[in-house]
Amino acid sequence: MAAAPPPENDIIADSSFKPTVGGAEHAVAAAGFHLVERVLLILVALMTIGGALTEIMAIYQSRSITLADILQMFLYTEVIGMVSVFYTGKGATFIYPIFIAMTALARLIVLQSKEMAPENIVFEASAILLLAVAAVVITRIRPGGAGQA
């Protein structure tokens, strides 16, 4: 049974309807969104630096460095790297969140593996493997990636 055509006055069902935006409005909107993005990136960088400094102070006060501290510093470093990629435009910006997720999962496994059920450790390790495969696939298929000559 064929679908009935949309009524002539139904704008939502009309696939040819496209909102029109003037050149000046488009430029203002693009500049506004760009400004908001940059302000939020600066805020993320400042918060990350603040978190790293707090972590360093806690390490200094406790006079001991644990594996959790090192993994936490890797997370801070990766977030700063992600902000840097956004500003420089060099690299794939969507790879860094994958790296951050992998590091966070590894930190979770290291810190909570004694209290966790064994199957949960396997699930989290599988998630890390899946993220690693996704990162490889994304870097290989993107234009100019390592997999292309």
PDB file of C-alpha atoms in Angstrom:
ATOM      1  CA  MET A   1       0.000   0.000   0.000  1.00  0.00           C
ATOM      2  CA  ALA A   2       1.527   3.332  -1.060  1.00  0.00           C
ATOM      3  CA  ALA A   3       1.802   6.196   1.386  1.00  0.00           C
ATOM      4  CA  ALA A   4      -0.496   9.139   0.803  1.00  0.00           C
ATOM      5  CA  PRO A   5       1.244  12.336  -0.326  1.00  0.00           C
ATOM      6  CA  PRO A   6       1.470  15.048   2.331  1.00  0.00           C
ATOM      7  CA  PRO A   7      -1.174  17.749   2.298  1.00  0.00           C
ATOM      8  CA  GLU A   8      -0.094  20.834   0.378  1.00  0.00           C
ATOM      9  CA  ASN A   9      -0.186  23.036   3.461  1.00  0.00           C
ATOM     10  CA  ASP A  10       1.831  20.634   5.680  1.00  0.00           C
ATOM     11  CA  ILE A  11       5.227  22.367   5.945  1.00  0.00           C
ATOM     12  CA  ILE A  12       6.741  19.714   8.238  1.00  0.00           C
ATOM     13  CA  ALA A  13       5.990  16.870   5.831  1.00  0.00           C
ATOM     14  CA  ASP A  14       7.231  18.865   2.848  1.00  0.00           C
ATOM     15  CA  SER A  15      10.820  17.711   2.244  1.00  0.00           C
ATOM     16  CA  SER A  16      11.595  20.762   0.114  1.00  0.00           C
ATOM     17  CA  PHE A  17      11.045  23.134   3.050  1.00  0.00           C
ATOM     18  CA  LYS A  18      14.317  24.520   4.314  1.00  0.00           C
ATOM     19  CA  PRO A  19      14.641  27.410   6.715  1.00  0.00           C
ATOM     20  CA  THR A  20      16.405  30.331   5.102  1.00  0.00           C
ATOM     21  CA  VAL A  21      19.140  32.211   6.869  1.00  0.00           C
ATOM     22  CA  GLY A  22      20.568  35.386   5.464  1.00  0.00           C
ATOM     23  CA  GLY A  23      24.291  35.874   5.027  1.00  0.00           C
ATOM     24  CA  ALA A  24      24.584  38.402   7.857  1.00  0.00           C
ATOM     25  CA  GLU A  25      22.551  36.225  10.238  1.00  0.00           C
ATOM     26  CA  HIS A  26      24.663  33.207   9.340  1.00  0.00           C
ATOM     27  CA  ALA A  27      27.889  35.142   9.973  1.00  0.00           C
ATOM     28  CA  VAL A  28      26.674  36.450  13.349  1.00  0.00           C
ATOM     29  CA  ALA A  29      25.491  32.996  14.444  1.00  0.00           C
ATOM     30  CA  ALA A  30      28.746  31.348  13.337  1.00  0.00           C
ATOM     31  CA  ALA A  31      30.836  33.981  15.122  1.00  0.00           C
ATOM     32  CA  GLY A  32      28.720  33.655  18.262  1.00  0.00           C
ATOM     33  CA  PHE A  33      29.013  29.886  18.374  1.00  0.00           C
ATOM     34  CA  HIS A  34      32.735  30.128  17.667  1.00  0.00           C
ATOM     35  CA  LEU A  35      33.155  32.557  20.563  1.00  0.00           C
ATOM     36  CA  VAL A  36      31.161  30.341  22.943  1.00  0.00           C
ATOM     37  CA  GLU A  37      33.251  27.340  21.875  1.00  0.00           C
ATOM     38  CA  ARG A  38      36.521  29.191  22.518  1.00  0.00           C
ATOM     39  CA  VAL A  39      35.392  30.500  25.912  1.00  0.00           C
ATOM     40  CA  LEU A  40      34.332  27.004  26.990  1.00  0.00           C
ATOM     41  CA  LEU A  41      37.630  25.544  25.749  1.00  0.00           C
ATOM     42  CA  ILE A  42      39.568  28.100  27.784  1.00  0.00           C
ATOM     43  CA  LEU A  43      37.394  27.290  30.790  1.00  0.00           C
ATOM     44  CA  VAL A  44      38.043  23.552  30.335  1.00  0.00           C
ATOM     45  CA  ALA A  45      41.792  24.201  30.092  1.00  0.00           C
ATOM     46  CA  LEU A  46      41.790  26.374  33.228  1.00  0.00           C
ATOM     47  CA  MET A  47      39.739  23.839  35.188  1.00  0.00           C
ATOM     48  CA  THR A  48      42.036  21.032  34.062  1.00  0.00           C
ATOM     49  CA  ILE A  49      45.131  22.956  35.104  1.00  0.00           C
ATOM     50  CA  GLY A  50      43.453  23.717  38.430  1.00  0.00           C
ATOM     51  CA  GLY A  51      42.637  20.041  38.937  1.00  0.00           C
ATOM     52  CA  ALA A  52      46.195  19.029  38.092  1.00  0.00           C
ATOM     53  CA  LEU A  53      47.628  21.598  40.502  1.00  0.00           C
ATOM     54  CA  THR A  54      45.278  20.355  43.242  1.00  0.00           C
ATOM     55  CA  GLU A  55      46.405  16.786  42.559  1.00  0.00           C
ATOM     56  CA  ILE A  56      50.071  17.831  42.696  1.00  0.00           C
ATOM     57  CA  MET A  57      49.493  19.607  46.023  1.00  0.00           C
ATOM     58  CA  ALA A  58      47.776  16.504  47.429  1.00  0.00           C
ATOM     59  CA  ILE A  59      50.718  14.345  46.312  1.00  0.00           C
ATOM     60  CA  TYR A  60      53.162  16.792  47.865  1.00  0.00           C
ATOM     61  CA  GLN A  61      51.270  16.887  51.156  1.00  0.00           C
ATOM     62  CA  SER A  62      50.921  13.097  51.389  1.00  0.00           C
ATOM     63  CA  ARG A  63      54.561  12.646  50.305  1.00  0.00           C
ATOM     64  CA  SER A  64      53.648   9.558  48.302  1.00  0.00           C
ATOM     65  CA  ILE A  65      52.828   8.919  44.687  1.00  0.00           C
ATOM     66  CA  THR A  66      50.392   6.139  43.848  1.00  0.00           C
ATOM     67  CA  LEU A  67      49.450   4.564  40.559  1.00  0.00           C
ATOM     68  CA  ALA A  68      46.065   6.304  40.858  1.00  0.00           C
ATOM     69  CA  ASP A  69      47.857   9.668  41.000  1.00  0.00           C
ATOM     70  CA  ILE A  70      49.834   8.885  37.863  1.00  0.00           C
ATOM     71  CA  LEU A  71      46.732   7.743  35.963  1.00  0.00           C
ATOM     72  CA  GLN A  72      44.882  10.873  37.088  1.00  0.00           C
ATOM     73  CA  MET A  73      47.708  13.029  35.723  1.00  0.00           C
ATOM     74  CA  PHE A  74      47.413  11.162  32.395  1.00  0.00           C
ATOM     75  CA  LEU A  75      43.728  12.113  32.300  1.00  0.00           C
ATOM     76  CA  TYR A  76      44.589  15.759  32.877  1.00  0.00           C
ATOM     77  CA  THR A  77      47.275  15.599  30.197  1.00  0.00           C
ATOM     78  CA  GLU A  78      44.874  14.081  27.673  1.00  0.00           C
ATOM     79  CA  VAL A  79      42.247  16.745  28.323  1.00  0.00           C
ATOM     80  CA  ILE A  80      44.861  19.477  27.765  1.00  0.00           C
ATOM     81  CA  GLY A  81      45.918  17.650  24.591  1.00  0.00           C
ATOM     82  CA  MET A  82      42.315  17.607  23.415  1.00  0.00           C
ATOM     83  CA  VAL A  83      41.970  21.362  23.969  1.00  0.00           C
ATOM     84  CA  SER A  84      45.261  21.866  22.115  1.00  0.00           C
ATOM     85  CA  VAL A  85      43.992  19.856  19.148  1.00  0.00           C
ATOM     86  CA  PHE A  86      40.876  22.037  18.985  1.00  0.00           C
ATOM     87  CA  TYR A  87      43.018  25.200  18.898  1.00  0.00           C
ATOM     88  CA  THR A  88      45.724  24.007  16.519  1.00  0.00           C
ATOM     89  CA  GLY A  89      43.491  22.005  14.222  1.00  0.00           C
ATOM     90  CA  LYS A  90      46.194  19.328  14.014  1.00  0.00           C
ATOM     91  CA  GLY A  91      44.997  15.781  14.551  1.00  0.00           C
ATOM     92  CA  ALA A  92      41.632  14.149  14.924  1.00  0.00           C
ATOM     93  CA  THR A  93      39.709  15.879  17.684  1.00  0.00           C
ATOM     94  CA  PHE A  94      37.376  12.932  18.187  1.00  0.00           C
ATOM     95  CA  ILE A  95      40.223  10.510  18.991  1.00  0.00           C
ATOM     96  CA  TYR A  96      41.122  12.239  22.257  1.00  0.00           C
ATOM     97  CA  PRO A  97      37.804  11.514  24.004  1.00  0.00           C
ATOM     98  CA  ILE A  98      38.348   7.856  23.109  1.00  0.00           C
ATOM     99  CA  PHE A  99      41.811   7.956  24.697  1.00  0.00           C
ATOM    100  CA  ILE A 100      40.396   9.673  27.764  1.00  0.00           C
ATOM    101  CA  ALA A 101      37.688   7.016  28.091  1.00  0.00           C
ATOM    102  CA  MET A 102      40.289   4.252  27.767  1.00  0.00           C
ATOM    103  CA  THR A 103      42.483   5.840  30.450  1.00  0.00           C
ATOM    104  CA  ALA A 104      39.503   6.371  32.748  1.00  0.00           C
ATOM    105  CA  LEU A 105      38.421   2.741  32.380  1.00  0.00           C
ATOM    106  CA  ALA A 106      41.974   1.534  33.013  1.00  0.00           C
ATOM    107  CA  ARG A 107      42.127   3.723  36.123  1.00  0.00           C
ATOM    108  CA  LEU A 108      38.833   2.267  37.309  1.00  0.00           C
ATOM    109  CA  ILE A 109      40.089  -1.282  36.817  1.00  0.00           C
ATOM    110  CA  VAL A 110      43.360  -0.581  38.621  1.00  0.00           C
ATOM    111  CA  LEU A 111      41.730   1.171  41.560  1.00  0.00           C
ATOM    112  CA  GLN A 112      38.703  -1.069  42.066  1.00  0.00           C
ATOM    113  CA  SER A 113      39.758  -4.473  40.761  1.00  0.00           C
ATOM    114  CA  LYS A 114      40.007  -6.041  44.222  1.00  0.00           C
ATOM    115  CA  GLU A 115      36.414  -5.182  45.096  1.00  0.00           C
ATOM    116  CA  MET A 116      34.946  -5.811  41.641  1.00  0.00           C
ATOM    117  CA  ALA A 117      33.326  -8.984  40.411  1.00  0.00           C
ATOM    118  CA  PRO A 118      35.566 -10.740  37.861  1.00  0.00           C
ATOM    119  CA  GLU A 119      32.987 -10.456  35.086  1.00  0.00           C
ATOM    120  CA  ASN A 120      32.881  -6.662  35.560  1.00  0.00           C
ATOM    121  CA  ILE A 121      36.643  -6.516  35.054  1.00  0.00           C
ATOM    122  CA  VAL A 122      36.221  -8.501  31.831  1.00  0.00           C
ATOM    123  CA  PHE A 123      33.434  -6.145  30.704  1.00  0.00           C
ATOM    124  CA  GLU A 124      35.548  -3.056  31.350  1.00  0.00           C
ATOM    125  CA  ALA A 125      38.598  -4.593  29.673  1.00  0.00           C
ATOM    126  CA  SER A 126      36.381  -5.447  26.697  1.00  0.00           C
ATOM    127  CA  ALA A 127      35.208  -1.835  26.606  1.00  0.00           C
ATOM    128  CA  ILE A 128      38.841  -0.693  26.467  1.00  0.00           C
ATOM    129  CA  LEU A 129      39.491  -3.130  23.600  1.00  0.00           C
ATOM    130  CA  LEU A 130      36.401  -1.889  21.747  1.00  0.00           C
ATOM    131  CA  LEU A 131      37.509   1.731  22.188  1.00  0.00           C
ATOM    132  CA  ALA A 132      41.007   0.861  20.957  1.00  0.00           C
ATOM    133  CA  VAL A 133      39.580  -0.811  17.848  1.00  0.00           C
ATOM    134  CA  ALA A 134      37.351   2.232  17.262  1.00  0.00           C
ATOM    135  CA  ALA A 135      40.362   4.551  17.536  1.00  0.00           C
ATOM    136  CA  VAL A 136      42.311   2.482  15.005  1.00  0.00           C
ATOM    137  CA  VAL A 137      39.373   2.355  12.594  1.00  0.00           C
ATOM    138  CA  ILE A 138      38.777   6.099  12.851  1.00  0.00           C
ATOM    139  CA  THR A 139      42.435   6.967  12.252  1.00  0.00           C
ATOM    140  CA  ARG A 140      42.618   4.584   9.299  1.00  0.00           C
ATOM    141  CA  ILE A 141      39.489   5.794   7.487  1.00  0.00           C
ATOM    142  CA  ARG A 142      39.814   9.538   7.965  1.00  0.00           C
ATOM    143  CA  PRO A 143      41.285  11.469   5.008  1.00  0.00           C
ATOM    144  CA  GLY A 144      45.046  11.624   5.281  1.00  0.00           C
ATOM    145  CA  GLY A 145      45.061   8.923   7.984  1.00  0.00           C
ATOM    146  CA  ALA A 146      47.885   6.446   8.543  1.00  0.00           C
ATOM    147  CA  GLY A 147      46.149   3.793   6.475  1.00  0.00           C
ATOM    148  CA  GLN A 148      46.044   5.824   3.282  1.00  0.00           C
ATOM    149  CA  ALA A 149      48.923   6.425   0.914  1.00  0.00           C
TER     150      ALA A 149
END
